Amino acid sequence: MTPSTCVNPVVKLMLPWLVLLCPTVSGLCAAIAPQSDPKEEKAYQLYLSGETAEGIKALSAIVADSVKTGEEATVLRYAQDLLDMCTRALDVACVQSETDRVVNLFAKHLKEPFPRGAEAQIWGTYYIGNRAFLSGDQDQMRQVLDRFFQDTSDSPIDYISYVRRHLLVAKMRLLLQQRREAIVAVNDVLSMIATTTHPQGWRFYIADYLSQCIGILTDAGDVSRAAALYDVAGNFIARSFSRATPENFFFRIQEADLLLRVGNTTASATASKDALEALKSQNLQPAIEKYLEEFTRNLAALSLALSGDYKGALEQ
C-alpha cells in the first residue's frame, strides 16, 4: 500500500515512538490479565489462546463466586473485567446481563468526593452506552450522548476511561450517521494516545485502540487518514496481537476493508483470507461466528473478483 502523502499531524506526532517501539514487540500478545490475580489468569489465558467462550465462562464463574464471598470492590473489579471481555467478543447476551450489575455497583459511589464520584459516573454511563451500542438501541445512544458525553463532564480524569469513552462516542456517532462528529472523537483518541509516555507496557491496548481508529475512520469515509494511520501503525498493530485473539481478527477485517477502498484489491484479498484463518481459531458464540464468517467471505469474494480472480471469488 502506498503511504499517504497527506499525513494527519497527530499521526506524524505518533510516528517517532511507534518506530522506537516496534523492535521491542514480539509476535506474542501482551498479557492483559492482572498479573497479581491468579484467579483471572486462567480465564485470560483461555481468551488469548482463542478459547473466547471458555474464557468468558471461567470469568463468569469467578464473578459468581465473588458475589457469594467477596467484598463489593472485588465483585466490581471481576464484573467489570467480565463485561469488557464480553464486549471484545461481541457477546451481546453477556453484555446485557452484566451491565446492570456493574452500573449499579458504580452508582453506589456517585456521591463520593472527586475523583471517585466522577469516575463512577463516567464508567457507569460508559457501560450504559456500551450496551446501547452493541444492542443497536439508537434512542439510548442519543440519550447517553446528550446527557453525558459533552461539555466539562468529558474532561480526562484518567487515560483509559478517556480513550475508551471517545472510541465509544465515535462508534455511536457513526451508527447514528454523524460522520463528522465520529471523526472528531477519533481525533481526541489519537491525541491522547500520542501523549503516552511508556507505550511498551500498554502495547496490547494501544494496538487495539489504533486498530479501532483505523476502522472508524474508514467507515466514516476519511479513507486517506485511515490509510496514513495504517501506514504508520499497521505493522505495530499486527505484531501486538496473538493470532488467536478476536482483536487480531477484527484488525485483519478492517485492514482488508481499507485496502479494498484504496484500490489494492490483491492485498485486500490476502488480508481477507488472513481474517478467515484468524476466525477459525476463535471460539465465539455460534451466531456471532457465523455472521462474521459470512461478512468476511463476502469481502474476500469482492476483493478477488475486482482483482480478476473470478474462480477464487466463486469459491468463497
mmCIF file with all atom_site columns, C-alpha atoms in Angstrom, residues 32 44 47 52 83-91 95 134 164 204-205 208-209 212 241 246-247 250 284:
data_model
loop_
_atom_site.group_PDB
_atom_site.id
_atom_site.type_symbol
_atom_site.label_atom_id
_atom_site.label_alt_id
_atom_site.label_comp_id
_atom_site.label_asym_id
_atom_site.label_entity_id
_atom_site.label_seq_id
_atom_site.pdbx_PDB_ins_code
_atom_site.Cartn_x
_atom_site.Cartn_y
_atom_site.Cartn_z
_atom_site.occupancy
_atom_site.B_iso_or_equiv
_atom_site.pdbx_formal_charge
_atom_site.auth_seq_id
_atom_site.auth_comp_id
_atom_site.auth_asym_id
_atom_site.auth_atom_id
_atom_site.pdbx_PDB_model_num
ATOM 1  C CA . ILE A 1 32  ? -3.866  -8.338  29.594 1.00 0.00 ? 32  ILE A CA 1
ATOM 2  C CA . TYR A 1 44  ? -7.383  -14.645 30.244 1.00 0.00 ? 44  TYR A CA 1
ATOM 3  C CA . TYR A 1 47  ? -9.185  -15.856 25.910 1.00 0.00 ? 47  TYR A CA 1
ATOM 4  C CA . THR A 1 52  ? -13.003 -16.945 23.947 1.00 0.00 ? 52  THR A CA 1
ATOM 5  C CA . LEU A 1 83  ? -18.090 -7.115  30.891 1.00 0.00 ? 83  LEU A CA 1
ATOM 6  C CA . ASP A 1 84  ? -15.029 -5.897  28.987 1.00 0.00 ? 84  ASP A CA 1
ATOM 7  C CA . MET A 1 85  ? -14.212 -9.424  27.815 1.00 0.00 ? 85  MET A CA 1
ATOM 8  C CA . CYS A 1 86  ? -17.791 -9.984  26.649 1.00 0.00 ? 86  CYS A CA 1
ATOM 9  C CA . THR A 1 87  ? -17.666 -6.675  24.768 1.00 0.00 ? 87  THR A CA 1
ATOM 10 C CA . ARG A 1 88  ? -14.445 -7.676  22.999 1.00 0.00 ? 88  ARG A CA 1
ATOM 11 C CA . ALA A 1 89  ? -16.070 -10.956 21.943 1.00 0.00 ? 89  ALA A CA 1
ATOM 12 C CA . LEU A 1 90  ? -19.317 -9.251  20.828 1.00 0.00 ? 90  LEU A CA 1
ATOM 13 C CA . ASP A 1 91  ? -21.234 -11.420 23.301 1.00 0.00 ? 91  ASP A CA 1
ATOM 14 C CA . VAL A 1 95  ? -23.188 -7.609  27.980 1.00 0.00 ? 95  VAL A CA 1
ATOM 15 C CA . LEU A 1 134 ? -23.965 -3.369  20.982 1.00 0.00 ? 134 LEU A CA 1
ATOM 16 C CA . ARG A 1 164 ? -12.455 4.174   25.634 1.00 0.00 ? 164 ARG A CA 1
ATOM 17 C CA . PHE A 1 204 ? -1.872  -4.539  23.528 1.00 0.00 ? 204 PHE A CA 1
ATOM 18 C CA . TYR A 1 205 ? -4.297  -1.764  24.432 1.00 0.00 ? 205 TYR A CA 1
ATOM 19 C CA . ASP A 1 208 ? -6.384  -2.258  19.916 1.00 0.00 ? 208 ASP A CA 1
ATOM 20 C CA . TYR A 1 209 ? -7.229  1.460   20.136 1.00 0.00 ? 209 TYR A CA 1
ATOM 21 C CA . GLN A 1 212 ? -10.406 0.654   16.122 1.00 0.00 ? 212 GLN A CA 1
ATOM 22 C CA . PHE A 1 241 ? -1.839  -9.458  18.919 1.00 0.00 ? 241 PHE A CA 1
ATOM 23 C CA . PRO A 1 246 ? -10.633 -11.504 18.498 1.00 0.00 ? 246 PRO A CA 1
ATOM 24 C CA . GLU A 1 247 ? -8.565  -8.317  18.262 1.00 0.00 ? 247 GLU A CA 1
ATOM 25 C CA . PHE A 1 250 ? -11.043 -7.509  13.743 1.00 0.00 ? 250 PHE A CA 1
ATOM 26 C CA . LEU A 1 284 ? -17.070 -17.211 19.751 1.00 0.00 ? 284 LEU A CA 1
#
